[in-house]
Coordinates of C-alpha atoms in Angstrom, one line a residue:
Chain H
M1 CA 69.2 -164.6 50.7
K2 CA 66.4 -166.9 51.7
L3 CA 64.8 -164.1 53.7
I4 CA 65.0 -161.6 50.9
M5 CA 63.0 -163.9 48.7
V6 CA 60.1 -163.6 51.2
I7 CA 60.5 -160.0 52.2
I8 CA 60.5 -158.5 48.7
P9 CA 57.4 -160.1 47.2
L10 CA 55.5 -159.8 50.5
S11 CA 56.2 -156.1 51.0
A12 CA 55.4 -155.6 47.3
L13 CA 52.0 -157.2 47.8
I14 CA 51.2 -155.3 51.0
Y15 CA 52.4 -152.0 49.5
S16 CA 50.4 -152.4 46.3
V17 CA 47.2 -153.1 48.3
F18 CA 47.6 -149.7 50.0
N19 CA 48.9 -148.0 46.8
G20 CA 46.1 -149.4 44.6
T21 CA 48.6 -151.0 42.2
V22 CA 47.5 -154.7 42.5
S23 CA 46.7 -155.0 38.8
E24 CA 50.1 -153.7 37.9
L25 CA 51.6 -156.1 40.3
S26 CA 49.8 -159.0 38.8
D27 CA 50.8 -158.0 35.3
S28 CA 54.5 -157.7 36.4
V29 CA 54.7 -161.3 37.7
L30 CA 54.0 -162.9 34.3
S31 CA 55.7 -160.4 32.1
E32 CA 58.9 -160.4 34.2
A33 CA 59.1 -164.2 34.1
A34 CA 58.7 -164.1 30.3
G35 CA 61.1 -161.2 30.1
A36 CA 63.8 -163.1 31.9
V37 CA 64.1 -165.6 29.0
T38 CA 64.3 -162.8 26.5
L39 CA 67.0 -161.2 28.6
A40 CA 69.0 -164.4 28.9
I41 CA 68.9 -165.0 25.2
S42 CA 69.9 -161.5 24.3
L43 CA 72.8 -161.8 26.8
C44 CA 74.0 -165.0 25.1
G45 CA 75.7 -163.5 22.1
T46 CA 77.9 -161.1 24.1
M47 CA 78.6 -163.7 26.8
C48 CA 79.7 -166.3 24.2
L49 CA 81.9 -163.7 22.5
W50 CA 83.8 -162.8 25.6
C51 CA 84.1 -166.3 27.0
G52 CA 85.4 -167.4 23.6
L53 CA 87.9 -164.5 23.3
M54 CA 89.2 -165.0 26.8
K55 CA 89.6 -168.7 26.3
V56 CA 91.8 -167.9 23.3
A57 CA 93.7 -165.3 25.4
E58 CA 94.2 -168.0 28.1
A59 CA 95.4 -170.6 25.5
A60 CA 97.9 -168.0 24.1
G61 CA 99.5 -167.6 27.5
L62 CA 98.3 -164.1 28.3
V63 CA 97.4 -165.1 31.9
E64 CA 101.1 -166.1 32.6
K65 CA 102.3 -163.0 30.8
L66 CA 100.1 -160.7 32.9
S67 CA 100.9 -162.5 36.1
R68 CA 104.6 -161.9 35.5
L69 CA 103.9 -158.2 35.3
L70 CA 101.9 -158.3 38.5
S71 CA 104.4 -160.3 40.5
P72 CA 106.4 -157.3 42.0
L73 CA 103.1 -155.7 43.2
V74 CA 102.0 -158.9 44.8
C75 CA 105.2 -159.3 46.7
L76 CA 104.9 -155.8 47.9
L77 CA 101.3 -156.2 49.2
F78 CA 101.5 -159.7 50.6
R79 CA 103.9 -159.6 53.5
G80 CA 104.0 -163.3 54.3
V81 CA 104.5 -164.4 50.7
K82 CA 108.1 -165.0 49.4
K83 CA 109.0 -164.1 45.8
G84 CA 109.0 -167.1 43.5
S85 CA 107.0 -169.3 46.0
R86 CA 104.0 -171.4 45.0
A87 CA 101.7 -169.0 46.8
A88 CA 103.0 -166.0 45.0
G89 CA 102.5 -167.7 41.6
L90 CA 98.9 -168.7 42.4
I91 CA 98.1 -165.2 43.7
T92 CA 99.4 -163.5 40.6
M93 CA 97.6 -166.0 38.3
N94 CA 94.4 -165.4 40.2
L95 CA 94.7 -161.7 39.9
A96 CA 95.6 -161.9 36.2
A97 CA 92.6 -164.2 35.5
N98 CA 90.4 -161.7 37.5
I99 CA 91.7 -158.7 35.4
L100 CA 91.0 -160.6 32.1
G101 CA 87.5 -161.5 33.4
L102 CA 88.1 -165.3 33.3
G103 CA 85.4 -166.2 35.8
N104 CA 85.9 -169.9 35.4
A105 CA 89.6 -169.8 36.0
T106 CA 89.7 -167.1 38.7
T107 CA 87.9 -169.0 41.5
P108 CA 89.9 -172.3 41.3
L109 CA 93.1 -170.4 41.3
G110 CA 92.0 -168.2 44.2
I111 CA 91.0 -171.3 46.2
K112 CA 94.3 -173.0 45.6
A113 CA 96.1 -169.8 46.6
M114 CA 94.0 -169.7 49.8
Q115 CA 94.9 -173.2 50.6
E116 CA 98.6 -172.3 50.1
L117 CA 98.3 -169.3 52.4
S118 CA 96.3 -171.1 55.1
D119 CA 97.9 -171.9 58.4
G120 CA 95.1 -174.3 59.2
S121 CA 93.2 -172.4 61.8
S122 CA 92.5 -168.7 61.4
A123 CA 92.2 -166.1 58.6
T124 CA 95.6 -164.6 58.1
D125 CA 96.2 -161.0 56.9
D126 CA 97.4 -162.3 53.5
M127 CA 94.3 -164.5 53.1
I128 CA 92.0 -161.5 53.8
L129 CA 94.0 -159.4 51.4
L130 CA 93.5 -161.9 48.6
T131 CA 89.8 -162.2 49.2
V132 CA 89.3 -158.5 49.4
L133 CA 91.2 -158.0 46.1
N134 CA 88.9 -160.5 44.5
T135 CA 85.7 -158.8 45.8
A136 CA 86.9 -155.5 44.2
S137 CA 86.5 -157.0 40.7
L138 CA 89.4 -155.6 38.8
Q139 CA 88.0 -156.3 35.3
V140 CA 89.3 -154.7 32.2
I141 CA 86.1 -155.6 30.3
P142 CA 82.9 -155.5 32.3
A143 CA 81.4 -158.2 30.0
T144 CA 78.1 -158.7 31.9
A145 CA 77.4 -155.0 32.2
A146 CA 78.2 -154.5 28.5
A147 CA 76.0 -157.5 27.5
L148 CA 73.1 -156.1 29.5
R149 CA 73.5 -152.6 28.0
T150 CA 73.6 -154.2 24.5
A151 CA 70.4 -156.2 25.4
N152 CA 68.7 -152.9 26.4
G153 CA 69.7 -151.1 23.2
A154 CA 72.5 -148.8 24.4
V155 CA 74.0 -146.8 21.5
S156 CA 77.5 -147.6 22.5
P157 CA 77.6 -150.1 25.4
M158 CA 81.3 -149.8 26.0
D159 CA 81.3 -146.0 26.5
I160 CA 81.2 -146.6 30.3
L161 CA 84.7 -148.3 30.2
P162 CA 86.7 -145.4 31.6
C163 CA 84.2 -144.9 34.4
V164 CA 84.3 -148.7 35.2
W165 CA 88.1 -148.7 35.3
I166 CA 88.3 -145.6 37.6
V167 CA 85.6 -147.0 40.0
S168 CA 87.3 -150.5 40.0
V169 CA 90.7 -149.1 40.8
Y170 CA 89.2 -146.9 43.5
A171 CA 87.4 -149.9 45.0
A172 CA 90.6 -152.0 44.9
V173 CA 92.8 -149.3 46.5
T174 CA 90.1 -148.6 49.2
A175 CA 89.7 -152.3 49.9
V176 CA 93.5 -152.9 50.3
S177 CA 93.9 -149.8 52.4
A178 CA 91.0 -150.8 54.6
A179 CA 92.4 -154.3 55.0
K180 CA 95.9 -153.0 55.8
I181 CA 94.5 -150.5 58.4
M182 CA 92.2 -153.1 60.0
G183 CA 95.0 -155.6 60.0
A184 CA 97.3 -153.2 61.8
V185 CA 94.6 -152.3 64.4
S186 CA 93.9 -156.0 65.1
R187 CA 97.6 -156.8 65.5
R188 CA 98.0 -153.9 68.0
R189 CA 95.0 -155.2 70.0
A190 CA 96.4 -158.7 70.0
G191 CA 99.8 -157.3 71.1
N192 CA 98.2 -155.5 74.1
C193 CA 96.5 -158.6 75.3
S194 CA 99.6 -160.8 75.5
Chain I
M1 CA 83.9 -141.6 17.1
Q2 CA 85.4 -141.8 20.6
L3 CA 88.6 -143.3 21.9
T4 CA 86.6 -146.0 23.7
D5 CA 85.3 -147.2 20.3
F6 CA 88.8 -148.6 19.7
V7 CA 88.9 -150.7 22.8
V8 CA 86.7 -153.6 21.7
P9 CA 87.9 -154.0 18.1
L10 CA 91.5 -153.7 19.4
I11 CA 91.0 -156.4 22.0
V12 CA 89.4 -158.8 19.5
V13 CA 92.0 -158.2 16.8
G14 CA 94.9 -158.2 19.3
I15 CA 93.9 -161.5 20.9
F16 CA 93.4 -163.2 17.6
V17 CA 96.7 -162.0 16.2
Y18 CA 98.7 -162.8 19.3
A19 CA 97.1 -166.2 19.6
T20 CA 97.8 -167.0 15.9
V21 CA 101.5 -166.0 16.5
K22 CA 101.5 -168.3 19.5
R23 CA 100.1 -171.1 17.2
V24 CA 96.8 -171.5 19.1
D25 CA 94.0 -173.1 17.2
V26 CA 91.9 -169.9 17.5
F27 CA 88.7 -171.3 15.9
S28 CA 88.3 -174.4 18.1
V29 CA 89.5 -172.8 21.3
F30 CA 87.1 -169.9 20.7
C31 CA 84.2 -172.2 20.2
E32 CA 85.1 -174.2 23.3
G33 CA 85.0 -170.9 25.3
A34 CA 81.8 -169.7 23.7
K35 CA 80.2 -172.9 24.7
E36 CA 81.1 -172.0 28.4
G37 CA 79.4 -168.7 27.8
L38 CA 76.3 -170.4 26.6
Q39 CA 76.4 -172.7 29.6
T40 CA 76.7 -169.6 31.9
C41 CA 73.6 -168.0 30.3
A42 CA 71.6 -171.3 30.8
D43 CA 72.9 -171.6 34.4
I44 CA 71.7 -168.1 35.4
L45 CA 68.3 -168.3 33.8
P46 CA 66.4 -170.0 36.7
A47 CA 67.8 -167.5 39.2
L48 CA 67.1 -164.7 36.7
V49 CA 63.5 -165.6 36.4
L50 CA 63.0 -165.6 40.2
L51 CA 64.9 -162.4 40.8
L52 CA 63.4 -160.5 37.9
V53 CA 59.9 -161.5 39.2
C54 CA 60.7 -160.4 42.7
V55 CA 62.3 -157.1 41.7
G56 CA 59.6 -156.5 39.1
M57 CA 56.9 -157.0 41.7
F58 CA 58.6 -154.6 44.1
R59 CA 58.9 -152.1 41.3
A60 CA 55.3 -152.5 40.0
S61 CA 53.9 -152.1 43.5
G62 CA 55.3 -148.6 43.6
A63 CA 57.5 -149.4 46.7
V64 CA 60.7 -148.7 44.8
D65 CA 59.5 -145.2 43.9
A66 CA 58.6 -144.5 47.5
L67 CA 61.9 -145.7 48.8
T68 CA 63.7 -143.8 46.0
E69 CA 62.0 -140.6 47.2
L70 CA 63.0 -141.4 50.7
V71 CA 66.8 -141.5 49.9
R72 CA 66.7 -138.8 47.3
P73 CA 67.8 -135.9 49.6
L74 CA 70.9 -137.8 50.7
C75 CA 71.7 -139.0 47.1
S76 CA 71.3 -135.6 45.4
A77 CA 73.6 -134.1 48.0
V78 CA 76.5 -136.1 46.5
G79 CA 75.2 -136.1 42.9
F80 CA 74.1 -139.7 42.9
P81 CA 70.9 -140.9 41.2
A82 CA 68.5 -142.1 43.9
E83 CA 67.1 -144.7 41.5
C84 CA 70.4 -146.6 41.7
M85 CA 70.3 -147.0 45.5
P86 CA 68.7 -150.5 45.3
M87 CA 71.7 -151.5 43.2
V88 CA 74.2 -150.4 45.8
I89 CA 72.3 -152.4 48.5
L90 CA 71.7 -155.6 46.5
R91 CA 75.1 -155.8 44.6
P92 CA 77.1 -157.4 47.5
F93 CA 74.5 -160.1 48.0
S94 CA 73.5 -161.3 44.6
G95 CA 74.9 -161.0 41.1
S96 CA 71.7 -162.0 39.3
G97 CA 69.7 -159.8 41.7
A98 CA 71.9 -156.8 40.6
M99 CA 71.3 -157.8 37.0
A100 CA 67.5 -157.7 37.6
V101 CA 67.8 -154.3 39.3
Y102 CA 69.9 -153.0 36.5
N103 CA 67.3 -154.1 34.0
G104 CA 64.5 -152.3 35.9
I105 CA 66.6 -149.1 36.1
A106 CA 67.3 -149.3 32.3
A107 CA 63.6 -149.9 31.6
S108 CA 62.2 -147.1 33.7
N109 CA 64.9 -144.4 33.1
G110 CA 65.8 -145.3 29.6
V111 CA 69.1 -146.6 28.3
D112 CA 72.0 -144.1 28.0
S113 CA 70.4 -142.0 30.8
F114 CA 72.4 -140.8 33.8
A115 CA 70.9 -143.4 36.1
E116 CA 71.3 -146.2 33.7
R117 CA 75.0 -145.5 33.2
V118 CA 75.6 -145.2 36.9
A119 CA 73.9 -148.6 37.4
A120 CA 75.9 -150.2 34.6
V121 CA 79.2 -148.8 36.1
L122 CA 78.2 -150.1 39.6
L123 CA 77.4 -153.5 38.1
G124 CA 80.7 -153.7 36.1
S125 CA 83.0 -152.5 38.8
S126 CA 82.0 -154.6 41.8
E127 CA 81.6 -158.2 42.8
T128 CA 79.1 -160.3 44.8
T129 CA 81.2 -159.6 48.0
F130 CA 79.4 -162.0 50.4
Y131 CA 79.5 -164.9 47.9
T132 CA 83.2 -164.4 47.2
V133 CA 84.1 -164.2 50.9
A134 CA 82.1 -167.3 51.6
V135 CA 83.6 -169.3 48.7
Y136 CA 87.2 -168.3 49.5
F137 CA 87.1 -168.9 53.2
S138 CA 85.0 -172.1 53.2
S139 CA 87.5 -173.6 50.8
V140 CA 90.0 -173.6 53.6
G141 CA 87.6 -174.4 56.4
V142 CA 88.0 -171.0 58.1
K143 CA 84.8 -169.8 59.8
K144 CA 86.1 -166.6 61.4
T145 CA 86.8 -164.3 58.6
R146 CA 87.9 -161.5 60.9
Y147 CA 88.0 -158.1 59.1
A148 CA 87.5 -159.5 55.5
V149 CA 83.8 -158.4 55.2
P150 CA 84.3 -155.0 56.8
A151 CA 87.3 -154.2 54.6
A152 CA 85.5 -155.4 51.4
L153 CA 82.3 -153.5 52.3
T154 CA 84.3 -150.3 53.0
A155 CA 85.1 -150.3 49.3
D156 CA 81.6 -151.4 48.2
L157 CA 79.8 -148.8 50.3
T158 CA 81.9 -145.8 49.3
S159 CA 82.4 -146.6 45.6
W160 CA 78.9 -145.5 44.8
I161 CA 79.7 -141.9 45.7
V162 CA 82.8 -142.1 43.4
C163 CA 80.7 -143.7 40.7
G164 CA 78.2 -140.9 40.6
A165 CA 81.0 -138.3 40.4
V166 CA 82.9 -140.2 37.7
V167 CA 79.8 -140.7 35.5
T168 CA 79.0 -137.0 35.9
L169 CA 82.5 -136.1 34.9
F170 CA 82.3 -138.1 31.7
F171 CA 78.7 -137.7 30.6
G172 CA 77.4 -134.7 32.6
A173 CA 74.8 -134.8 35.4
G174 CA 71.5 -136.4 35.0

């Protein structure tokens, strides 16, 4: 990340000198900085709405309800997790919060689940599976994307919902399959060595 | 009127009705949550300024256009808008960076265009992979993450092809 902050502006400067776009470059620096504030303010309304709504959903017990629905799936995917164990509860809660887009609740639950799964030294298959499921972003409502679309004046910002769901599910299925296959390969390798 | 027009109103009404039945103090809980939203917006602003400036400079110099033309043959072969390639590359590294890239795509291609929709879908259907992996594994003090990053990136680096196809299916090609 630190390197990117140097490479991008530097290459922009060098390229614009050759391309003859230095005046555009100069304009963009100040206008983009000002534009960032406008953007953040126009994001605010939608962000507040979703954060508020999801807080209400959380208080009404929707996270627990959804996690009960997810429980059989979690027990199927996570080999080392026993049904009804503390780890199983934390994983389902983490995934439920993820699906509802409760960013503030997802990470603490995920971290607690990781601690429960940890054997103290290495990354276990179940720990990797949990992380990978979290990187796939299984959100029902893509709040940030919708807020950005609203800020840019989209006619109907949520018309991308079906597309987002399909791509999210694809990403989750691919991530889990990849994790399962890579896990099996690494176990086979470890088996050959011993 | 489309079917997706129902999703948002139904979620809003559904949550309020369900919460009221469950005797949640909807008003004060909502305000408490909305305050967190406000905090989030304030928290991302400094990073957003920096990243919008960097991405804006890159765009204004013309380098983005040049790179876009470079990857266009590969992208058009699978029906993906080349303008969205920076999004695919930056998304796993930085959430605010991806927001900045999205904004640039929306500004130069127009909102509700093919490229803008693809960018929005990419933004909404993925996570800041490297950040998530770092947070989750550092919380348990594990340094060797084995195949976590490759497995996550397998999904990230193939979903853009699916994304282009799905948006084409729903909205037609750009």
